[in-house]
Coordinates of C-alpha atoms in Angstrom, one line a residue:
X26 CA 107.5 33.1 112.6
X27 CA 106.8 36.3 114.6
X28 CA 109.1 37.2 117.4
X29 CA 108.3 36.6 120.5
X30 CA 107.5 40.1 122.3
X31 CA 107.3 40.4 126.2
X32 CA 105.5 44.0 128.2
X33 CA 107.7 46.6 129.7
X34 CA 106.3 48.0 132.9
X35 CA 103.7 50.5 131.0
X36 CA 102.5 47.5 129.0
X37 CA 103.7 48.1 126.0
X38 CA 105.8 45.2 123.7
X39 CA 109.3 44.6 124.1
X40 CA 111.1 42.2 122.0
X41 CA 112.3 39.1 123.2
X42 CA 116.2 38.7 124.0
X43 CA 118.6 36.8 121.8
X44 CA 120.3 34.1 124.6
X45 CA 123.9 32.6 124.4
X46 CA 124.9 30.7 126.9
X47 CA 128.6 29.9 127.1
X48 CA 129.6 26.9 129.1
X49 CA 133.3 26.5 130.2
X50 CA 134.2 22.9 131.1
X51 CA 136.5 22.5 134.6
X52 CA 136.7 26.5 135.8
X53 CA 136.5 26.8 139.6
X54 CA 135.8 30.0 140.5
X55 CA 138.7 30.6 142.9
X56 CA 141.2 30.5 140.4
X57 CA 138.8 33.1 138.3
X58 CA 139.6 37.2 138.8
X59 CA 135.9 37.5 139.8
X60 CA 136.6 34.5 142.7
X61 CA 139.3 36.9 144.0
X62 CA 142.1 35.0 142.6
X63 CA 145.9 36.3 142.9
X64 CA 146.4 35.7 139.0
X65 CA 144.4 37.6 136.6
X66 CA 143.3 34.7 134.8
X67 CA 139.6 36.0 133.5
X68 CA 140.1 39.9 133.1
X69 CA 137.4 40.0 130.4
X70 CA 135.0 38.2 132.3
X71 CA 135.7 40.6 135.1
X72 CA 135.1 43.1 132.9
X73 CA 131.7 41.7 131.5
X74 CA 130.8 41.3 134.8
X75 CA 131.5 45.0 135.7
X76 CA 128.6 45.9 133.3
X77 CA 126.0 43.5 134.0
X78 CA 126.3 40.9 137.3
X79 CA 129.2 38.7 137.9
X80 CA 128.6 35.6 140.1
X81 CA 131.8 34.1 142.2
X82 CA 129.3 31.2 144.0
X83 CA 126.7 30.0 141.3
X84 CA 127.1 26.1 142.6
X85 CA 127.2 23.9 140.0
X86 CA 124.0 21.8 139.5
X87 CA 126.8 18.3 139.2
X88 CA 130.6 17.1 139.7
X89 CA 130.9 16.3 135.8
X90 CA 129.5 17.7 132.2
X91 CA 127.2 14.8 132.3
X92 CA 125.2 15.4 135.2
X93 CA 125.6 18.9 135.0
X94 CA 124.7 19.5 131.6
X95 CA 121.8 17.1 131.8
X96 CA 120.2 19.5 134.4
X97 CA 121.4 22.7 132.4
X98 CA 119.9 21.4 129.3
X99 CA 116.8 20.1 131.2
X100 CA 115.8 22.4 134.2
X101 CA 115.4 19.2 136.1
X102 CA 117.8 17.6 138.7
X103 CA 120.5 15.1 137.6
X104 CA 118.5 12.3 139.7
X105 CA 115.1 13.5 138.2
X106 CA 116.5 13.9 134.3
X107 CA 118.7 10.7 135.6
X108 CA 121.7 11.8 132.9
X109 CA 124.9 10.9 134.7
X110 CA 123.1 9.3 137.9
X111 CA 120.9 6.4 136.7
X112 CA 121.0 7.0 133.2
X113 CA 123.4 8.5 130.2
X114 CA 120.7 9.1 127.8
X115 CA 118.3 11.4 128.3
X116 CA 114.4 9.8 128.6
X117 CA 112.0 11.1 125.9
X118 CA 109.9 12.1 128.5
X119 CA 112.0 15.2 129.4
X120 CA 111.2 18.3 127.7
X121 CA 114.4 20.2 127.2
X122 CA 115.1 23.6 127.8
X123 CA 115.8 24.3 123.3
X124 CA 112.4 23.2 123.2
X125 CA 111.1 25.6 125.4
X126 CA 112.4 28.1 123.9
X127 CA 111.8 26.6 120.1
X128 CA 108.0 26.8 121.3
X129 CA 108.4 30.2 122.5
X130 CA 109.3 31.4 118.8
X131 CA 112.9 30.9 119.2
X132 CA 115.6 29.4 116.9
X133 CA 118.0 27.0 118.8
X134 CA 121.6 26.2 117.9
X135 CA 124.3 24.3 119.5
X136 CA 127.9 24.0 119.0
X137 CA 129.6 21.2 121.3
X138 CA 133.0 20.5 122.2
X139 CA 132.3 18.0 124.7
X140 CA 131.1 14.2 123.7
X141 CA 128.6 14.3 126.6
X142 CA 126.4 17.0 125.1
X143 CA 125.5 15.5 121.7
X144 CA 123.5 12.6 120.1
X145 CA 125.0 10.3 122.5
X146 CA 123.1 11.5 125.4
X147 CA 120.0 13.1 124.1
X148 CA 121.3 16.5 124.8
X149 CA 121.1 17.7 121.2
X150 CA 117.4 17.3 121.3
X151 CA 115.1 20.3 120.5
X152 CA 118.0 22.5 118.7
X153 CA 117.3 23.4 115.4
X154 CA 121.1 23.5 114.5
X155 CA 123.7 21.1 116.1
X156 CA 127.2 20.4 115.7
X157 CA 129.6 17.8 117.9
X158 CA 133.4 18.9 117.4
X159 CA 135.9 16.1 117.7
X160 CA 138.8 15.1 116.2
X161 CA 137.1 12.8 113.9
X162 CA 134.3 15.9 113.2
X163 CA 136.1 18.5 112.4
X164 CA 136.8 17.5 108.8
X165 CA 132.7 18.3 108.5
X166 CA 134.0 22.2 109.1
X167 CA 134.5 24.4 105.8
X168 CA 138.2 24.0 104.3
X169 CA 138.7 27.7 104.8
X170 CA 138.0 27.3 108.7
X171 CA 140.4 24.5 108.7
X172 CA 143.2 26.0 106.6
X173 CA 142.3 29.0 109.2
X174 CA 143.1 27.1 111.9
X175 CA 146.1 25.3 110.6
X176 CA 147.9 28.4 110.0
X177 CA 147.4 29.6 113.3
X178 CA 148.0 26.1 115.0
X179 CA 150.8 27.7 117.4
X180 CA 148.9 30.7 118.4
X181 CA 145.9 28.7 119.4
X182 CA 147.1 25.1 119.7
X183 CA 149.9 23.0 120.9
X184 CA 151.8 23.1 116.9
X185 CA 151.5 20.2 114.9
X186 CA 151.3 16.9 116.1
X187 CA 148.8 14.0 116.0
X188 CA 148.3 13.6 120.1
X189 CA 145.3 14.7 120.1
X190 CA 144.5 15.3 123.6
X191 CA 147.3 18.6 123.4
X192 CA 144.7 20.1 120.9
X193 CA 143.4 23.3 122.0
X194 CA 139.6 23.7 120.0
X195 CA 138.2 27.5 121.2
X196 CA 139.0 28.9 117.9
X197 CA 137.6 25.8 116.0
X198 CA 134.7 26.9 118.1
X199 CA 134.9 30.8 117.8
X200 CA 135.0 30.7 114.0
X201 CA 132.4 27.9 113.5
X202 CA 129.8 30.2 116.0
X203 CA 130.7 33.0 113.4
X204 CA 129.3 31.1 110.9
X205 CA 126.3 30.1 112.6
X206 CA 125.6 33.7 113.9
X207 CA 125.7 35.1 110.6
X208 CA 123.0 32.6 109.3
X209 CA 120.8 33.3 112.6
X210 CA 120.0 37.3 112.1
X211 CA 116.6 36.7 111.2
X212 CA 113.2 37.8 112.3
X213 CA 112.9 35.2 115.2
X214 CA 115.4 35.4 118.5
X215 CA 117.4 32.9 119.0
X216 CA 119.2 30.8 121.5
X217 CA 122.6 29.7 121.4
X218 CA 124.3 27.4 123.7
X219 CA 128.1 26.5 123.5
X220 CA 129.8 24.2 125.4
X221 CA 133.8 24.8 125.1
X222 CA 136.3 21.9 126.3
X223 CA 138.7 24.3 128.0
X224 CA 140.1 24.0 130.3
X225 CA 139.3 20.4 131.3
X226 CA 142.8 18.7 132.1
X227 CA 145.2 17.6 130.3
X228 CA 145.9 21.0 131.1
X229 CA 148.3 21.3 127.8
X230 CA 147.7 25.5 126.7
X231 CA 148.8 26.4 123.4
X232 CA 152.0 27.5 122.2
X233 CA 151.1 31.2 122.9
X234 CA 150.3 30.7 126.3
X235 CA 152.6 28.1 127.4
X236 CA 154.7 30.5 129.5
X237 CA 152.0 32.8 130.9
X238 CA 152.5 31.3 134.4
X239 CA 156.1 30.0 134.1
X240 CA 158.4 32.8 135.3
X241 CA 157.6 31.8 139.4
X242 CA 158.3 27.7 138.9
X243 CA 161.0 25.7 138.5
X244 CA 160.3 24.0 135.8
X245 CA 160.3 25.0 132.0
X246 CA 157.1 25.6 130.4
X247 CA 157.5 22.8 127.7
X248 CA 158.6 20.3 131.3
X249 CA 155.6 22.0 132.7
X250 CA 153.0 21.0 130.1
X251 CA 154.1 17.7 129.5
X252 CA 154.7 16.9 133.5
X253 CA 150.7 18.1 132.8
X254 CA 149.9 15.4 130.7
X255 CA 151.8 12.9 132.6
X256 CA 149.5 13.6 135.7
X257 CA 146.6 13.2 133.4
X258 CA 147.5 9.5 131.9
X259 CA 148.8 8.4 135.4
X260 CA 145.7 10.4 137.1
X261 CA 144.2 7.1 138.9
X262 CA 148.1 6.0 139.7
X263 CA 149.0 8.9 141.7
X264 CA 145.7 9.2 143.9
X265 CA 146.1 5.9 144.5
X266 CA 149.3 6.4 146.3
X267 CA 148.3 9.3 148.1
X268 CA 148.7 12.0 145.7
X269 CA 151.4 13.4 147.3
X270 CA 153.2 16.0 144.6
X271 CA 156.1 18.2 146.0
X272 CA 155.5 22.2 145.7
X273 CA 157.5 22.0 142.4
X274 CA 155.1 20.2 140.6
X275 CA 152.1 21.4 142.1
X276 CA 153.3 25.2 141.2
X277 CA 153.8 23.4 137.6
X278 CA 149.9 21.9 137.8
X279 CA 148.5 25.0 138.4
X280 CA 150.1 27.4 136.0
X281 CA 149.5 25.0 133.3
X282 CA 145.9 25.0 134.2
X283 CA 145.3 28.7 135.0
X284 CA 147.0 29.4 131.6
X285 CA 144.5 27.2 129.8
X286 CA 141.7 29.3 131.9
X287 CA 143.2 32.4 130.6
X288 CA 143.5 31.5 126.8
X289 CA 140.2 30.7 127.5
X290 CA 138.9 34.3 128.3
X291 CA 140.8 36.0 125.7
X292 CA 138.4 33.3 123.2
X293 CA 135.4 34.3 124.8
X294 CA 136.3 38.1 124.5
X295 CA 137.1 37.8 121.0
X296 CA 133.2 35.7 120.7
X297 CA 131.9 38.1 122.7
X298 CA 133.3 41.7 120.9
X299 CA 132.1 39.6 117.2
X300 CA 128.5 39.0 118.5
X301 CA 128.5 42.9 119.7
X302 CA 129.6 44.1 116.6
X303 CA 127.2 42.4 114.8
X304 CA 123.6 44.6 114.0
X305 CA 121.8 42.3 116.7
X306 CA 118.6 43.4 119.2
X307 CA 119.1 42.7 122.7
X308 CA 121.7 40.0 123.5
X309 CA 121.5 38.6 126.4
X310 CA 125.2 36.5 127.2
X311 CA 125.9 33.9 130.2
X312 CA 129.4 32.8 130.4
X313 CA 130.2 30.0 133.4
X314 CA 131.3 26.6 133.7
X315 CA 129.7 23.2 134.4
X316 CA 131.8 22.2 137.3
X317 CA 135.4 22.9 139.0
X318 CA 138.5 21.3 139.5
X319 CA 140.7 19.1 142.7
X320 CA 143.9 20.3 143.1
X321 CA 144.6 17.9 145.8
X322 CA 141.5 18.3 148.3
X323 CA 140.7 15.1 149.9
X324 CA 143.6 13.4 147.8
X325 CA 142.1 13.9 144.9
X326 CA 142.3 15.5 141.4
X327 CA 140.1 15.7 138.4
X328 CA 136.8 15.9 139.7
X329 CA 134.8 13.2 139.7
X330 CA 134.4 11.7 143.6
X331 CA 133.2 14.7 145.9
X332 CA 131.1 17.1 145.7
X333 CA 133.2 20.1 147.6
X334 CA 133.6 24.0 146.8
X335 CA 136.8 23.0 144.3
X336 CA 134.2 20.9 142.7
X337 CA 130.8 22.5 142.5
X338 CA 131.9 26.1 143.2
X339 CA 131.8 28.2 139.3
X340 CA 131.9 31.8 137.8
X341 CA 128.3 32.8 136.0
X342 CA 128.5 36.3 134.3
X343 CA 125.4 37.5 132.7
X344 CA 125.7 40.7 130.8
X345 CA 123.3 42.8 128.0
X346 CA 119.9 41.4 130.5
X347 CA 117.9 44.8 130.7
X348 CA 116.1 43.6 134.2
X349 CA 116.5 43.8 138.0
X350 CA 117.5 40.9 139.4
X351 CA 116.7 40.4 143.3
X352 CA 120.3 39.0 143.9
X353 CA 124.1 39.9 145.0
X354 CA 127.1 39.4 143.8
X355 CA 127.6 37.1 147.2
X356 CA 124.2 35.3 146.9
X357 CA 124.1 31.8 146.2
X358 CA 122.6 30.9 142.6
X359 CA 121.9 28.1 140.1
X360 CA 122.3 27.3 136.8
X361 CA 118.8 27.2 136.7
X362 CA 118.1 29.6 138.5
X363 CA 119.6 31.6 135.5
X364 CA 117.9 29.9 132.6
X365 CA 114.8 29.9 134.6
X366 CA 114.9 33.8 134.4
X367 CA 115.6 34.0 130.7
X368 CA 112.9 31.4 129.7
X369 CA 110.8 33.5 131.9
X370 CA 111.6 37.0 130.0
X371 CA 111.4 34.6 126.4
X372 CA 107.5 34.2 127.3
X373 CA 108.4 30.2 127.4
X374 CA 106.4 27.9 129.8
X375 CA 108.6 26.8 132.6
X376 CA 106.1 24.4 134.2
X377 CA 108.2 21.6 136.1
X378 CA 111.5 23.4 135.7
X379 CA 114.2 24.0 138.5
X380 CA 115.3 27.4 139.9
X381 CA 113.8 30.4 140.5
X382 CA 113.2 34.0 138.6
X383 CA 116.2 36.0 139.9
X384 CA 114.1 39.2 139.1
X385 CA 111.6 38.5 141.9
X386 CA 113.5 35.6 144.1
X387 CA 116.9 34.7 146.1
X388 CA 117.4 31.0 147.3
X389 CA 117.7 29.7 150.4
X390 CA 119.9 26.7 149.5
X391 CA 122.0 25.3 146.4
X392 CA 121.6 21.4 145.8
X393 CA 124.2 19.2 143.7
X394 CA 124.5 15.3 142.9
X395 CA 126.4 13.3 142.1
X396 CA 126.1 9.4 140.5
X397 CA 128.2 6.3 142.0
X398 CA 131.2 5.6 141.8
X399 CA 134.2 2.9 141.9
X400 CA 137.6 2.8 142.9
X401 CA 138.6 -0.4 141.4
X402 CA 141.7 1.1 139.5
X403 CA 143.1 2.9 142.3
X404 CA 143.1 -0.4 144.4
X405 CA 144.7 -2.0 141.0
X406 CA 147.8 0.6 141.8
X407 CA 147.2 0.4 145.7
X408 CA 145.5 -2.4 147.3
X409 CA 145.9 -0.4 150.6
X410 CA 144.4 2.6 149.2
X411 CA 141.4 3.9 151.6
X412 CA 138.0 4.5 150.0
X413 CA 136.1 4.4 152.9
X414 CA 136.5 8.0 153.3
X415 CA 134.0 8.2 150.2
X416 CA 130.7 7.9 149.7
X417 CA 130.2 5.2 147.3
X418 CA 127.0 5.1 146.1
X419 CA 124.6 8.2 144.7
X420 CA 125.6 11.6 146.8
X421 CA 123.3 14.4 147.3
X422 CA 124.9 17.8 148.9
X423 CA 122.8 20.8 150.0
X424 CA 124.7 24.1 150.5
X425 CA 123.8 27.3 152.3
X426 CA 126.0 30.3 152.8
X427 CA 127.9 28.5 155.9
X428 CA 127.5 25.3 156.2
X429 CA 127.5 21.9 153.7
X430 CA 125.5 18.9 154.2
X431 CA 125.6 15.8 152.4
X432 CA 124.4 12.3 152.8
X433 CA 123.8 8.7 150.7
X434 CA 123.0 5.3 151.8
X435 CA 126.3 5.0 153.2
X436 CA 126.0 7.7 155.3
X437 CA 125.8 11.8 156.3
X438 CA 128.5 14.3 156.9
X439 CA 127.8 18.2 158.0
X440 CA 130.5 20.7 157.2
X441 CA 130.7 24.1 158.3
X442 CA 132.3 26.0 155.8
X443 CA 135.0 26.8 154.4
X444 CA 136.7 23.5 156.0
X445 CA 135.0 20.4 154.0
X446 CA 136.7 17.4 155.8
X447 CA 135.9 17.8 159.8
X448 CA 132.4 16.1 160.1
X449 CA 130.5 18.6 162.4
X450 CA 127.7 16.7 162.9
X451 CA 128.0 15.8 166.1
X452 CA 129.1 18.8 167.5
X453 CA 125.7 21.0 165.9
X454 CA 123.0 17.6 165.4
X455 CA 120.4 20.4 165.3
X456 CA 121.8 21.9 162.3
X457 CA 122.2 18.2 160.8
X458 CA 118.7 17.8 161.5
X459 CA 117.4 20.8 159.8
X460 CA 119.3 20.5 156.9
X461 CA 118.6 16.7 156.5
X462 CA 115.0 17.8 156.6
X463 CA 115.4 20.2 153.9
X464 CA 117.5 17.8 152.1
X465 CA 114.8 15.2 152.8
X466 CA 111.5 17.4 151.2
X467 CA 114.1 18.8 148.1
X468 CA 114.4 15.0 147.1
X469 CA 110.6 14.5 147.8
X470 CA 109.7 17.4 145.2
X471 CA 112.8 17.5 142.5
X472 CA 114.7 14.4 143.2
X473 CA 112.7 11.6 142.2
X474 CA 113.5 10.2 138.7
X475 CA 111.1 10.1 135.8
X476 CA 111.9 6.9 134.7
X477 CA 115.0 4.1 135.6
X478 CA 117.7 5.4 133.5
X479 CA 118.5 4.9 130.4
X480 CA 121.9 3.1 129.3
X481 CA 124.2 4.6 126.3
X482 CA 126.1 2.7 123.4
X483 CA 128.7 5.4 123.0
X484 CA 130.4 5.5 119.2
X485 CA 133.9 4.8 118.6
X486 CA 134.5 8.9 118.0
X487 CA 132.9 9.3 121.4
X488 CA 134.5 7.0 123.3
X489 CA 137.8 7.8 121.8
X490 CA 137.3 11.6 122.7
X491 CA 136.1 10.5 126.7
X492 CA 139.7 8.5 126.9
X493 CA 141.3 12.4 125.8
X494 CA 139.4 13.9 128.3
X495 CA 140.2 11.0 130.9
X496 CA 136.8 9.6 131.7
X497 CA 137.5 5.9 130.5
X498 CA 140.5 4.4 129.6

């Protein structure tokens, strides 16, 4: 197959871009070095940034990987693709973004860490290579990658033991891409998306960078990893009953996390510095996440039950993309507003699709969703535990630079930002109204789904690897 070639400004033929797209699982962008954070947890992707455009408000597209993958992987809204609103399978009828590019001459590969972007949903449709890693995959990987990995099991994991969920996987995934790169320098470009687990809670770093945060609490760094995974098996407990950590642990909490976030860069640079030294044509590389993290807003942690800043609020660094793009540092973007743009320079039809072409557009509003929800298990721990703070069924949230509006069949709120819990609605009902509007035609035009959802029978290897990540018990 001949590559795909797009015109340069005097008409004549320019090769299309190579694409990888690196999804980071949890990351909210204010505890990022490009979100202005006071620890230098991404310096690379600072760096990256500083030589092509680094994003501190791309707002994620979902609260979860499920919804928010679905629309990555689709260019269509979570309640349109219905993956992780009405649906955890992804209908037939949705023509993913792989097979956009696969019919604009590209090869397609994806490496997954994450259970909710394989077979099980439909994700892995349209990629011509594709590989879950789980504990009970890995044993598919080459014996030198897993001798590999066993000898460095301090530097980049938690040392040897069998819980599983203390398991870091980014060098499982570095030196399985390596692999894959090598077979993919061919006469076609390609697109590779990988989706890394880190740092999605338990927050549990490996040996190497257990004490990166540790010096300024007052706990140990083994105490403070393991006080980690105890808020992660207790998570639903201790909302329940008001979530109410003292300074000690929170301080504990977030070094463990923001060490995981920073063992996750140093990965990524070491990706990143392979696939540049390798005799490639134009690379383009997007590095972000699919959602953020709670760290106590609304009572909360994980991040599964609002759709706030803390939530929806990720990093997006795109770097080696030889085009103007129409928007700042500041600007508000989407995830599909980025893939959008590089389907766009791929030559690939992007009929249907979500987002706009950064090179030519800037939008006016960000939208996110997210699916029902129950509290039945915190009312198991607290049967005076208050939900009615929540909305309960589907959410919808539209964001603009200063203000957040959300509403369901329970109900509407209007934030003016930064503060997300005072309801302004009834002090600026003009701004409600206008924003309901918008809210009102976006559903109207990308809301509506295709189809009523389709239901999931997830394996045993999937379910076993949602209970490590926290998502059923």
């Amino acid at each position: 197959m001949q590559k795909t070639v797009r015109e340069n400004s005097d008409n004549t033929p320019m090769a299309a871009p190579n694409v990888i797209w690196i999804t980071l699982d949890s990351v909210r962008s204010d505890h990022t070095t490009i979100g202005g954070y006071e620890r230098d947890t991404t310096p690379y992707l600072a760096d990256l940034a500083s030589a092509g455009f680094g994003f501190d408000t791309c707002i994620s597209h979902g609260n979860s990987t499920h919804p928010s993958s679905g629309t990555i992987l689709t260019g269509l809204s979570p309640s349109r693709n219905t993956v992780g609103i009405t649906g955890d399978v992804l209908p037939d009828s949705v023509t993913t973004v792989s097979e956009r590019f696969s019919e604009a001459g590209y090869h397609t590969a994806c490496l997954s860490r994450n259970s909710y972007v394989s077979s099980a949903t439909g994700l892995d449709r349209g990629f011509d290579r594709f590989q879950w890693l789980a504990s009970e995959t890995i044993t598919e990987l080459p014996l030198s990658t897993l001798i590999k990995y066993v000898r460095n099991i301090r530097t980049h994991s938690a040392g040897l033991t069998l819980d599983t969920a203390k398991h870091a996987s980014p060098y499982l995934m570095n030196e399985t891409a390596k692999r894959w790169l090598a077979d993919m320098r061919t006469e076609q470009p390609f697109f590779f998306y990988l989706h890394y687990n880190e740092p999605h809670r338990p927050y549990y770093p490996p040996l190497s960078y257990i004490d990166k945060y540790t010096d300024d609490i007052e706990m140990s760094p083994r105490e403070a990893a393991e006080f980690a995974l105890d808020v992660h098996y207790n998570m639903e407990k201790i909302v329940a009953n008001g979530c109410e950590l003292d300074d000690r642990e929170w301080a504990a909490l977030r070094a463990m996390y923001d060490a995981e976030i920073a063992y996750t860069d140093e990965m990524i640079e070491r990706l990143v510095d392979h696939v540049r030294s390798l005799p490639l044509e134009e690379t383009v590389i997007v590095v972000t996440a699919d959602h953020g993290e709670l760290f106590g807003e609304y009572g909360l942690l994980s991040h599964s039950y609002v759709l706030t800043d803390a939530v929806t609020r990720v990093p997006l660094v795109l770097a080696g993309l030889n085009e103007e793009l129409t928007v700042g540092e500041d600007d508000l973007l989407q995830h599909t507003d980025v893939m959008r743009t590089l389907l766009e320079v791929a030559g690939a039809d992007t009929d249907g699709m979500l987002g706009v072409d950064l090179r030519s557009e800037q939008r006016e509003y960000a939208v996110s969703q997210r699916g029902p929800v129950e509290f039945d298990e915190f009312y198991e721990y607290n049967e005076d535990f208050d939900a009615s703070r929540f909305h309960l069924p589907a959410l919808t949230a539209l964001r603009t630079d200063t203000y957040r509006y959300q509403e369901s069949e329970s109900g509407s709120d209007l934030f003016a930002l930064p503060d997300e819990e005072s309801d302004v609605t009834e002090d600026r009902p003009e701004i409600a109204a206008e924003l309901s509007g918008s809210l009102e035609k976006w559903l109207d035009e990308h809301g509506q789904p295709v189809g009523a959802g389709e239901r999931g029978e997830f394996s045993g290897a999937v379910q076993r690897q949602l209970r490590d990540l926290g998502y059923v018990d």
